[in-house]
Amino acid sequence: MRESWQQQFAASPDTLLDPARQRTRVHVRDLFVGGDEFIVMAGPCSVETEGQLMATAHHVRQAGARILRGGAFKPRSSPYAFQGLGLEGLKLLAAAREATGLAVVTEVISEDDVALVAEYADILQIGSRNMENYALLEAAARSGGPILLKRGMAAAIGDFLRAAQLILDSGNPNVILCERGIRTFEAAMRNTFDAAGIALLKHVSHLPVIADPSHAAGHRDLVPALARIGVAAGADGALVEVHPDPDRAWSDGEQSLDFSGFDNMMAALEPWIAWRATTLNIEQLEQHATSGLRCVETVP
Ligand code: PEP
Ligand code: MN
C-alpha cells in the first residue's frame, strides 16, 4: 500500500493491509469468506413464506451458492412497505439452513435484536442505512460472530473503513465489507456500482470484500454483468437477490433474479471465477502489470 493511502486512511489503521498482516479470512461454518473460494450468497430480499424460502434455498444451493440470504427485519425507505416477518423469518432461515446446509446471513436493524438475530444467523448483516449507527455496530460486534458490513449509500471509502474499524476496536475481527452501490447524479440505476471502490478496498485493506450487484443495479437485467465486474475488481464473493417469482416479491422484486436467471448468472460467472483462481491474488496481477509483464493470457 502506498504511503498516501496510509495517510488518507490513517484513522482506520487496523483495517489496513500491511506487509506484517495476512489477509483476513472470515470463518463461517464450513467455509471461509476472503479465502480462495469465491463465495456466492443468494436468496430473497425478504423472507416471505416457508415455500418461497425453501424453494429458493434448495435452488441456489444446487446452483452453487454457499450462503443463504434473506431479510427478517427490513429497514425500508418507506414506513408503509413490508417490514419483515421478524422472529418467524429467523426461524424459517434456520429451517432452510437445516434442510440445505447453507449458512445464513440476515440483517439486524436494532441493538435490541442483536442477541436474537445472532442466535439464528451465521453472519449478521448491517445494512447500508445503518453503517454509521455506531451503537448498533458495537452491539453487533459484541456478538463475536461474523459481520457483513454494507457500505452506506453516501459513505466515502474512508467512512466505510472507519465504520469497520469500530467493529475491530470492539474486539471482533470477523468483518466482511460489502459494496452495494452509492448514490450519484446517475438516476438510471438504483445506485452506482463502485467497482473501483472494490479494487481500492482490496488494495488498502486486509478485510474480505463482497459485491452486491442487486442493490447496486436495482434492475435484474444488469445483475449478471455487475457480478462479473465484481469478480474482475477483486471481490471475494457476491450477494445476489433471488426469488421464485420476482414480480410478486414483497420487496426488491425488480432487482431479483428468478431461478433460471440465477442459473444463467452463475454459468456466466464461471469462467471469471476460474480466471480469479489463476491470478491467486490481485496484487500479483498488479505486480505483473506494473513490471511490464503481460498477463493477458489469464483473462477468460
Ligand atoms: C438488503 O440486503 O436487502 C438491503 C436492505 O440492502 P442495503 O442495506 O444495501 O440497502
Ligand atoms: Mn433488498
Short mmCIF file of N, CA, C and O in Angstrom, two decimals, residues 148-241:
data_model
loop_
_atom_site.label_atom_id
_atom_site.label_comp_id
_atom_site.label_asym_id
_atom_site.label_seq_id
_atom_site.Cartn_x
_atom_site.Cartn_y
_atom_site.Cartn_z
N LEU A 148 -21.37 -8.80 8.18
CA LEU A 148 -21.32 -8.28 6.81
C LEU A 148 -21.72 -6.81 6.91
O LEU A 148 -22.89 -6.49 7.17
N LEU A 149 -20.75 -5.95 6.70
CA LEU A 149 -20.98 -4.50 6.83
C LEU A 149 -21.18 -3.91 5.46
O LEU A 149 -20.26 -3.89 4.64
N LYS A 150 -22.41 -3.42 5.21
CA LYS A 150 -22.68 -2.83 3.90
C LYS A 150 -22.26 -1.37 3.89
O LYS A 150 -22.40 -0.67 4.90
N ARG A 151 -21.76 -0.94 2.75
CA ARG A 151 -21.33 0.44 2.63
C ARG A 151 -22.54 1.37 2.63
O ARG A 151 -23.53 1.12 1.93
N GLY A 152 -22.46 2.43 3.42
CA GLY A 152 -23.53 3.42 3.40
C GLY A 152 -23.70 3.98 2.00
O GLY A 152 -22.72 4.13 1.27
N MET A 153 -24.94 4.29 1.63
CA MET A 153 -25.17 4.72 0.25
C MET A 153 -24.54 6.09 -0.05
O MET A 153 -24.35 6.45 -1.20
N ALA A 154 -24.18 6.82 1.02
CA ALA A 154 -23.49 8.11 0.82
C ALA A 154 -22.17 8.13 1.58
O ALA A 154 -21.70 9.20 1.97
N ALA A 155 -21.59 6.96 1.77
CA ALA A 155 -20.34 6.88 2.54
C ALA A 155 -19.14 6.81 1.60
O ALA A 155 -19.12 6.01 0.65
N ALA A 156 -18.14 7.62 1.90
CA ALA A 156 -16.87 7.52 1.19
C ALA A 156 -16.13 6.28 1.70
O ALA A 156 -16.48 5.73 2.75
N ILE A 157 -15.13 5.85 0.95
CA ILE A 157 -14.37 4.66 1.34
C ILE A 157 -13.77 4.84 2.74
O ILE A 157 -13.77 3.92 3.56
N GLY A 158 -13.31 6.05 3.03
CA GLY A 158 -12.76 6.32 4.37
C GLY A 158 -13.81 6.14 5.46
O GLY A 158 -13.52 5.59 6.52
N ASP A 159 -15.02 6.63 5.20
CA ASP A 159 -16.11 6.46 6.18
C ASP A 159 -16.38 4.97 6.41
O ASP A 159 -16.60 4.52 7.54
N PHE A 160 -16.36 4.23 5.30
CA PHE A 160 -16.64 2.78 5.35
C PHE A 160 -15.57 2.08 6.21
O PHE A 160 -15.89 1.29 7.11
N LEU A 161 -14.32 2.41 5.93
CA LEU A 161 -13.24 1.78 6.71
C LEU A 161 -13.29 2.18 8.18
O LEU A 161 -13.01 1.37 9.06
N ARG A 162 -13.71 3.42 8.44
CA ARG A 162 -13.80 3.84 9.85
C ARG A 162 -14.92 3.09 10.57
O ARG A 162 -14.78 2.73 11.75
N ALA A 163 -16.01 2.80 9.87
CA ALA A 163 -17.09 2.01 10.48
C ALA A 163 -16.59 0.59 10.77
O ALA A 163 -16.86 0.02 11.85
N ALA A 164 -15.82 0.04 9.82
CA ALA A 164 -15.25 -1.30 10.05
C ALA A 164 -14.28 -1.27 11.22
O ALA A 164 -14.24 -2.20 12.04
N GLN A 165 -13.52 -0.19 11.30
CA GLN A 165 -12.56 -0.06 12.41
C GLN A 165 -13.27 -0.12 13.76
O GLN A 165 -12.76 -0.71 14.71
N LEU A 166 -14.44 0.49 13.81
CA LEU A 166 -15.18 0.50 15.08
C LEU A 166 -15.51 -0.94 15.52
O LEU A 166 -15.44 -1.28 16.71
N ILE A 167 -15.85 -1.78 14.56
CA ILE A 167 -16.15 -3.19 14.89
C ILE A 167 -14.87 -3.89 15.37
O ILE A 167 -14.88 -4.60 16.37
N LEU A 168 -13.77 -3.64 14.66
CA LEU A 168 -12.50 -4.24 15.08
C LEU A 168 -12.12 -3.75 16.48
O LEU A 168 -11.68 -4.53 17.33
N ASP A 169 -12.32 -2.44 16.71
CA ASP A 169 -11.99 -1.87 18.02
C ASP A 169 -12.85 -2.49 19.13
O ASP A 169 -12.45 -2.49 20.29
N SER A 170 -14.03 -2.96 18.76
CA SER A 170 -14.89 -3.58 19.76
C SER A 170 -14.51 -5.04 19.99
O SER A 170 -15.24 -5.79 20.64
N GLY A 171 -13.40 -5.47 19.40
CA GLY A 171 -12.87 -6.80 19.69
C GLY A 171 -13.36 -7.89 18.75
O GLY A 171 -13.18 -9.07 19.04
N ASN A 172 -13.97 -7.50 17.64
CA ASN A 172 -14.46 -8.51 16.69
C ASN A 172 -13.74 -8.37 15.35
O ASN A 172 -13.97 -7.41 14.61
N PRO A 173 -12.87 -9.32 15.02
CA PRO A 173 -12.09 -9.21 13.77
C PRO A 173 -12.83 -9.76 12.54
O PRO A 173 -12.33 -9.66 11.43
N ASN A 174 -14.03 -10.30 12.75
CA ASN A 174 -14.71 -11.05 11.67
C ASN A 174 -15.57 -10.15 10.79
O ASN A 174 -16.79 -10.31 10.71
N VAL A 175 -14.93 -9.21 10.14
CA VAL A 175 -15.67 -8.22 9.36
C VAL A 175 -15.54 -8.52 7.87
O VAL A 175 -14.44 -8.74 7.36
N ILE A 176 -16.69 -8.50 7.20
CA ILE A 176 -16.74 -8.66 5.73
C ILE A 176 -17.34 -7.37 5.19
O ILE A 176 -18.43 -6.97 5.62
N LEU A 177 -16.63 -6.70 4.28
CA LEU A 177 -17.14 -5.47 3.69
C LEU A 177 -18.04 -5.79 2.50
O LEU A 177 -17.81 -6.79 1.80
N CYS A 178 -19.04 -4.96 2.26
CA CYS A 178 -19.92 -5.19 1.11
C CYS A 178 -20.20 -3.89 0.37
O CYS A 178 -20.78 -2.96 0.94
N GLU A 179 -19.78 -3.85 -0.89
CA GLU A 179 -20.07 -2.69 -1.76
C GLU A 179 -21.42 -2.96 -2.43
O GLU A 179 -21.58 -3.93 -3.15
N ARG A 180 -22.37 -2.05 -2.20
CA ARG A 180 -23.74 -2.26 -2.70
C ARG A 180 -24.24 -1.08 -3.53
O ARG A 180 -25.44 -0.92 -3.74
N GLY A 181 -23.28 -0.24 -3.98
CA GLY A 181 -23.68 0.90 -4.79
C GLY A 181 -23.87 2.14 -3.94
O GLY A 181 -24.26 2.06 -2.78
N ILE A 182 -23.53 3.27 -4.54
CA ILE A 182 -23.64 4.55 -3.84
C ILE A 182 -24.52 5.50 -4.64
O ILE A 182 -24.72 5.32 -5.84
N ARG A 183 -25.02 6.51 -3.97
CA ARG A 183 -25.86 7.50 -4.64
C ARG A 183 -24.99 8.47 -5.44
O ARG A 183 -24.03 9.01 -4.90
N THR A 184 -25.33 8.67 -6.68
CA THR A 184 -24.64 9.67 -7.50
C THR A 184 -25.70 10.43 -8.30
O THR A 184 -26.90 10.20 -8.11
N PHE A 185 -25.27 11.28 -9.22
CA PHE A 185 -26.24 12.00 -10.06
C PHE A 185 -26.93 11.08 -11.05
O PHE A 185 -27.93 11.41 -11.65
N GLU A 186 -26.38 9.88 -11.27
CA GLU A 186 -26.94 8.95 -12.25
C GLU A 186 -28.23 8.34 -11.71
O GLU A 186 -28.20 7.65 -10.69
N ALA A 187 -29.33 8.62 -12.39
CA ALA A 187 -30.61 8.14 -11.87
C ALA A 187 -31.16 6.94 -12.63
O ALA A 187 -32.20 6.39 -12.29
N ALA A 188 -30.45 6.50 -13.68
CA ALA A 188 -30.97 5.40 -14.48
C ALA A 188 -30.91 4.08 -13.74
O ALA A 188 -31.68 3.16 -14.02
N MET A 189 -29.98 3.98 -12.79
CA MET A 189 -29.88 2.78 -11.97
C MET A 189 -30.17 3.16 -10.52
O MET A 189 -30.08 4.33 -10.16
N ARG A 190 -30.51 2.17 -9.71
CA ARG A 190 -30.87 2.49 -8.32
C ARG A 190 -29.70 3.17 -7.61
O ARG A 190 -29.87 4.10 -6.85
N ASN A 191 -28.51 2.65 -7.84
CA ASN A 191 -27.29 3.21 -7.27
C ASN A 191 -26.20 3.13 -8.33
O ASN A 191 -26.41 2.56 -9.40
N THR A 192 -25.04 3.66 -8.02
CA THR A 192 -23.89 3.50 -8.92
C THR A 192 -22.95 2.48 -8.29
O THR A 192 -22.50 2.67 -7.15
N PHE A 193 -22.72 1.39 -9.01
CA PHE A 193 -21.87 0.32 -8.50
C PHE A 193 -20.43 0.80 -8.51
O PHE A 193 -19.88 1.08 -9.58
N ASP A 194 -19.82 0.88 -7.35
CA ASP A 194 -18.45 1.42 -7.27
C ASP A 194 -17.44 0.27 -7.35
O ASP A 194 -16.86 -0.15 -6.35
N ALA A 195 -17.24 -0.20 -8.58
CA ALA A 195 -16.28 -1.29 -8.78
C ALA A 195 -14.87 -0.84 -8.42
O ALA A 195 -14.07 -1.61 -7.86
N ALA A 196 -14.57 0.43 -8.70
CA ALA A 196 -13.25 0.95 -8.34
C ALA A 196 -13.08 0.93 -6.83
O ALA A 196 -11.99 0.71 -6.31
N GLY A 197 -14.19 1.16 -6.12
CA GLY A 197 -14.15 1.10 -4.66
C GLY A 197 -13.78 -0.30 -4.18
O GLY A 197 -13.04 -0.45 -3.20
N ILE A 198 -14.27 -1.33 -4.88
CA ILE A 198 -13.90 -2.70 -4.52
C ILE A 198 -12.39 -2.90 -4.73
O ILE A 198 -11.69 -3.42 -3.86
N ALA A 199 -11.90 -2.45 -5.89
CA ALA A 199 -10.46 -2.58 -6.16
C ALA A 199 -9.65 -1.83 -5.11
O ALA A 199 -8.64 -2.34 -4.61
N LEU A 200 -10.12 -0.64 -4.74
CA LEU A 200 -9.39 0.14 -3.74
C LEU A 200 -9.42 -0.55 -2.37
O LEU A 200 -8.38 -0.64 -1.70
N LEU A 201 -10.59 -1.04 -2.00
CA LEU A 201 -10.68 -1.73 -0.69
C LEU A 201 -9.74 -2.93 -0.65
O LEU A 201 -9.06 -3.17 0.35
N LYS A 202 -9.69 -3.70 -1.75
CA LYS A 202 -8.80 -4.86 -1.77
C LYS A 202 -7.33 -4.42 -1.77
O LYS A 202 -6.47 -5.14 -1.29
N HIS A 203 -7.09 -3.23 -2.27
CA HIS A 203 -5.72 -2.71 -2.34
C HIS A 203 -5.24 -2.22 -0.98
O HIS A 203 -4.08 -2.38 -0.63
N VAL A 204 -6.16 -1.61 -0.22
CA VAL A 204 -5.71 -0.98 1.03
C VAL A 204 -6.06 -1.78 2.28
O VAL A 204 -5.49 -1.52 3.34
N SER A 205 -7.01 -2.70 2.18
CA SER A 205 -7.48 -3.37 3.40
C SER A 205 -7.28 -4.89 3.31
O SER A 205 -7.31 -5.47 2.23
N HIS A 206 -7.11 -5.50 4.46
CA HIS A 206 -6.97 -6.96 4.52
C HIS A 206 -8.33 -7.64 4.69
O HIS A 206 -8.41 -8.87 4.73
N LEU A 207 -9.40 -6.85 4.79
CA LEU A 207 -10.72 -7.44 5.03
C LEU A 207 -11.33 -7.98 3.72
O LEU A 207 -11.11 -7.40 2.66
N PRO A 208 -12.11 -9.06 3.80
CA PRO A 208 -12.79 -9.55 2.60
C PRO A 208 -13.81 -8.53 2.10
O PRO A 208 -14.39 -7.79 2.90
N VAL A 209 -14.04 -8.55 0.79
CA VAL A 209 -15.00 -7.63 0.17
C VAL A 209 -15.98 -8.42 -0.70
O VAL A 209 -15.57 -9.23 -1.52
N ILE A 210 -17.25 -8.14 -0.49
CA ILE A 210 -18.31 -8.80 -1.26
C ILE A 210 -18.99 -7.76 -2.15
O ILE A 210 -19.23 -6.64 -1.71
N ALA A 211 -19.30 -8.15 -3.38
CA ALA A 211 -20.03 -7.27 -4.29
C ALA A 211 -21.51 -7.57 -4.21
O ALA A 211 -21.90 -8.74 -4.23
N ASP A 212 -22.33 -6.55 -4.13
CA ASP A 212 -23.80 -6.73 -4.16
C ASP A 212 -24.32 -6.07 -5.44
O ASP A 212 -24.60 -4.87 -5.45
N PRO A 213 -24.41 -6.86 -6.52
CA PRO A 213 -24.86 -6.27 -7.78
C PRO A 213 -26.35 -5.94 -7.78
O PRO A 213 -26.80 -5.10 -8.56
N SER A 214 -27.12 -6.59 -6.90
CA SER A 214 -28.58 -6.42 -6.92
C SER A 214 -28.99 -5.02 -6.47
O SER A 214 -29.72 -4.32 -7.17
N HIS A 215 -28.51 -4.61 -5.28
CA HIS A 215 -28.88 -3.28 -4.78
C HIS A 215 -28.18 -2.18 -5.56
O HIS A 215 -28.67 -1.06 -5.63
N ALA A 216 -27.01 -2.50 -6.13
CA ALA A 216 -26.32 -1.50 -6.95
C ALA A 216 -27.13 -1.21 -8.21
O ALA A 216 -27.39 -0.05 -8.53
N ALA A 217 -27.56 -2.25 -8.89
CA ALA A 217 -28.24 -2.07 -10.18
C ALA A 217 -29.68 -1.62 -10.00
O ALA A 217 -30.16 -0.71 -10.68
N GLY A 218 -30.38 -2.30 -9.11
CA GLY A 218 -31.80 -2.02 -8.96
C GLY A 218 -32.63 -2.63 -10.08
O GLY A 218 -33.84 -2.50 -10.10
N HIS A 219 -31.96 -3.29 -11.00
CA HIS A 219 -32.67 -3.92 -12.12
C HIS A 219 -32.02 -5.26 -12.44
O HIS A 219 -30.81 -5.33 -12.62
N ARG A 220 -32.86 -6.29 -12.54
CA ARG A 220 -32.29 -7.65 -12.65
C ARG A 220 -31.46 -7.87 -13.92
O ARG A 220 -30.52 -8.64 -13.92
N ASP A 221 -31.79 -7.15 -15.00
CA ASP A 221 -31.05 -7.37 -16.25
C ASP A 221 -29.57 -7.02 -16.11
O ASP A 221 -28.74 -7.53 -16.86
N LEU A 222 -29.26 -6.13 -15.18
CA LEU A 222 -27.86 -5.70 -15.03
C LEU A 222 -27.08 -6.54 -14.03
O LEU A 222 -25.85 -6.42 -13.94
N VAL A 223 -27.79 -7.36 -13.26
CA VAL A 223 -27.14 -8.06 -12.14
C VAL A 223 -25.99 -8.97 -12.60
O VAL A 223 -24.90 -8.92 -12.03
N PRO A 224 -26.19 -9.80 -13.66
CA PRO A 224 -25.07 -10.69 -14.05
C PRO A 224 -23.82 -9.91 -14.46
O PRO A 224 -22.71 -10.29 -14.08
N ALA A 225 -23.99 -8.82 -15.20
CA ALA A 225 -22.81 -8.04 -15.63
C ALA A 225 -22.10 -7.44 -14.42
O ALA A 225 -20.87 -7.48 -14.33
N LEU A 226 -22.86 -6.90 -13.48
CA LEU A 226 -22.22 -6.29 -12.31
C LEU A 226 -21.54 -7.35 -11.45
O LEU A 226 -20.49 -7.10 -10.85
N ALA A 227 -22.11 -8.55 -11.41
CA ALA A 227 -21.46 -9.63 -10.66
C ALA A 227 -20.11 -9.97 -11.30
O ALA A 227 -19.10 -10.15 -10.60
N ARG A 228 -20.06 -10.01 -12.62
CA ARG A 228 -18.79 -10.29 -13.31
C ARG A 228 -17.78 -9.18 -13.06
O ARG A 228 -16.59 -9.45 -12.84
N ILE A 229 -18.27 -7.96 -13.07
CA ILE A 229 -17.38 -6.83 -12.79
C ILE A 229 -16.83 -6.94 -11.37
O ILE A 229 -15.66 -6.65 -11.12
N GLY A 230 -17.68 -7.39 -10.46
CA GLY A 230 -17.23 -7.58 -9.08
C GLY A 230 -16.07 -8.57 -8.99
O GLY A 230 -15.08 -8.32 -8.31
N VAL A 231 -16.18 -9.69 -9.71
CA VAL A 231 -15.08 -10.66 -9.72
C VAL A 231 -13.82 -10.01 -10.28
O VAL A 231 -12.74 -10.10 -9.69
N ALA A 232 -13.98 -9.33 -11.40
CA ALA A 232 -12.81 -8.72 -12.06
C ALA A 232 -12.16 -7.66 -11.16
O ALA A 232 -10.95 -7.46 -11.21
N ALA A 233 -12.97 -6.99 -10.34
CA ALA A 233 -12.43 -5.94 -9.46
C ALA A 233 -11.72 -6.51 -8.24
O ALA A 233 -11.06 -5.79 -7.52
N GLY A 234 -11.89 -7.82 -8.03
CA GLY A 234 -11.18 -8.46 -6.92
C GLY A 234 -12.05 -8.88 -5.75
O GLY A 234 -11.53 -9.25 -4.69
N ALA A 235 -13.37 -8.83 -5.93
CA ALA A 235 -14.26 -9.20 -4.82
C ALA A 235 -14.06 -10.67 -4.42
O ALA A 235 -13.68 -11.51 -5.24
N ASP A 236 -14.34 -10.95 -3.17
CA ASP A 236 -14.22 -12.31 -2.62
C ASP A 236 -15.53 -13.08 -2.74
O ASP A 236 -15.58 -14.26 -2.37
N GLY A 237 -16.57 -12.40 -3.19
CA GLY A 237 -17.85 -13.08 -3.33
C GLY A 237 -18.91 -12.10 -3.79
O GLY A 237 -18.62 -10.92 -4.01
N ALA A 238 -20.13 -12.61 -3.95
CA ALA A 238 -21.24 -11.76 -4.38
C ALA A 238 -22.48 -12.07 -3.55
O ALA A 238 -22.68 -13.21 -3.11
N LEU A 239 -23.26 -11.05 -3.33
CA LEU A 239 -24.54 -11.16 -2.60
C LEU A 239 -25.64 -10.83 -3.59
O LEU A 239 -25.68 -9.71 -4.11
N VAL A 240 -26.50 -11.81 -3.89
CA VAL A 240 -27.43 -11.65 -5.00
C VAL A 240 -28.85 -11.99 -4.56
O VAL A 240 -29.08 -13.01 -3.91
N GLU A 241 -29.80 -11.14 -4.96
CA GLU A 241 -31.20 -11.41 -4.60
C GLU A 241 -31.86 -12.32 -5.64
O GLU A 241 -31.80 -12.05 -6.85
#
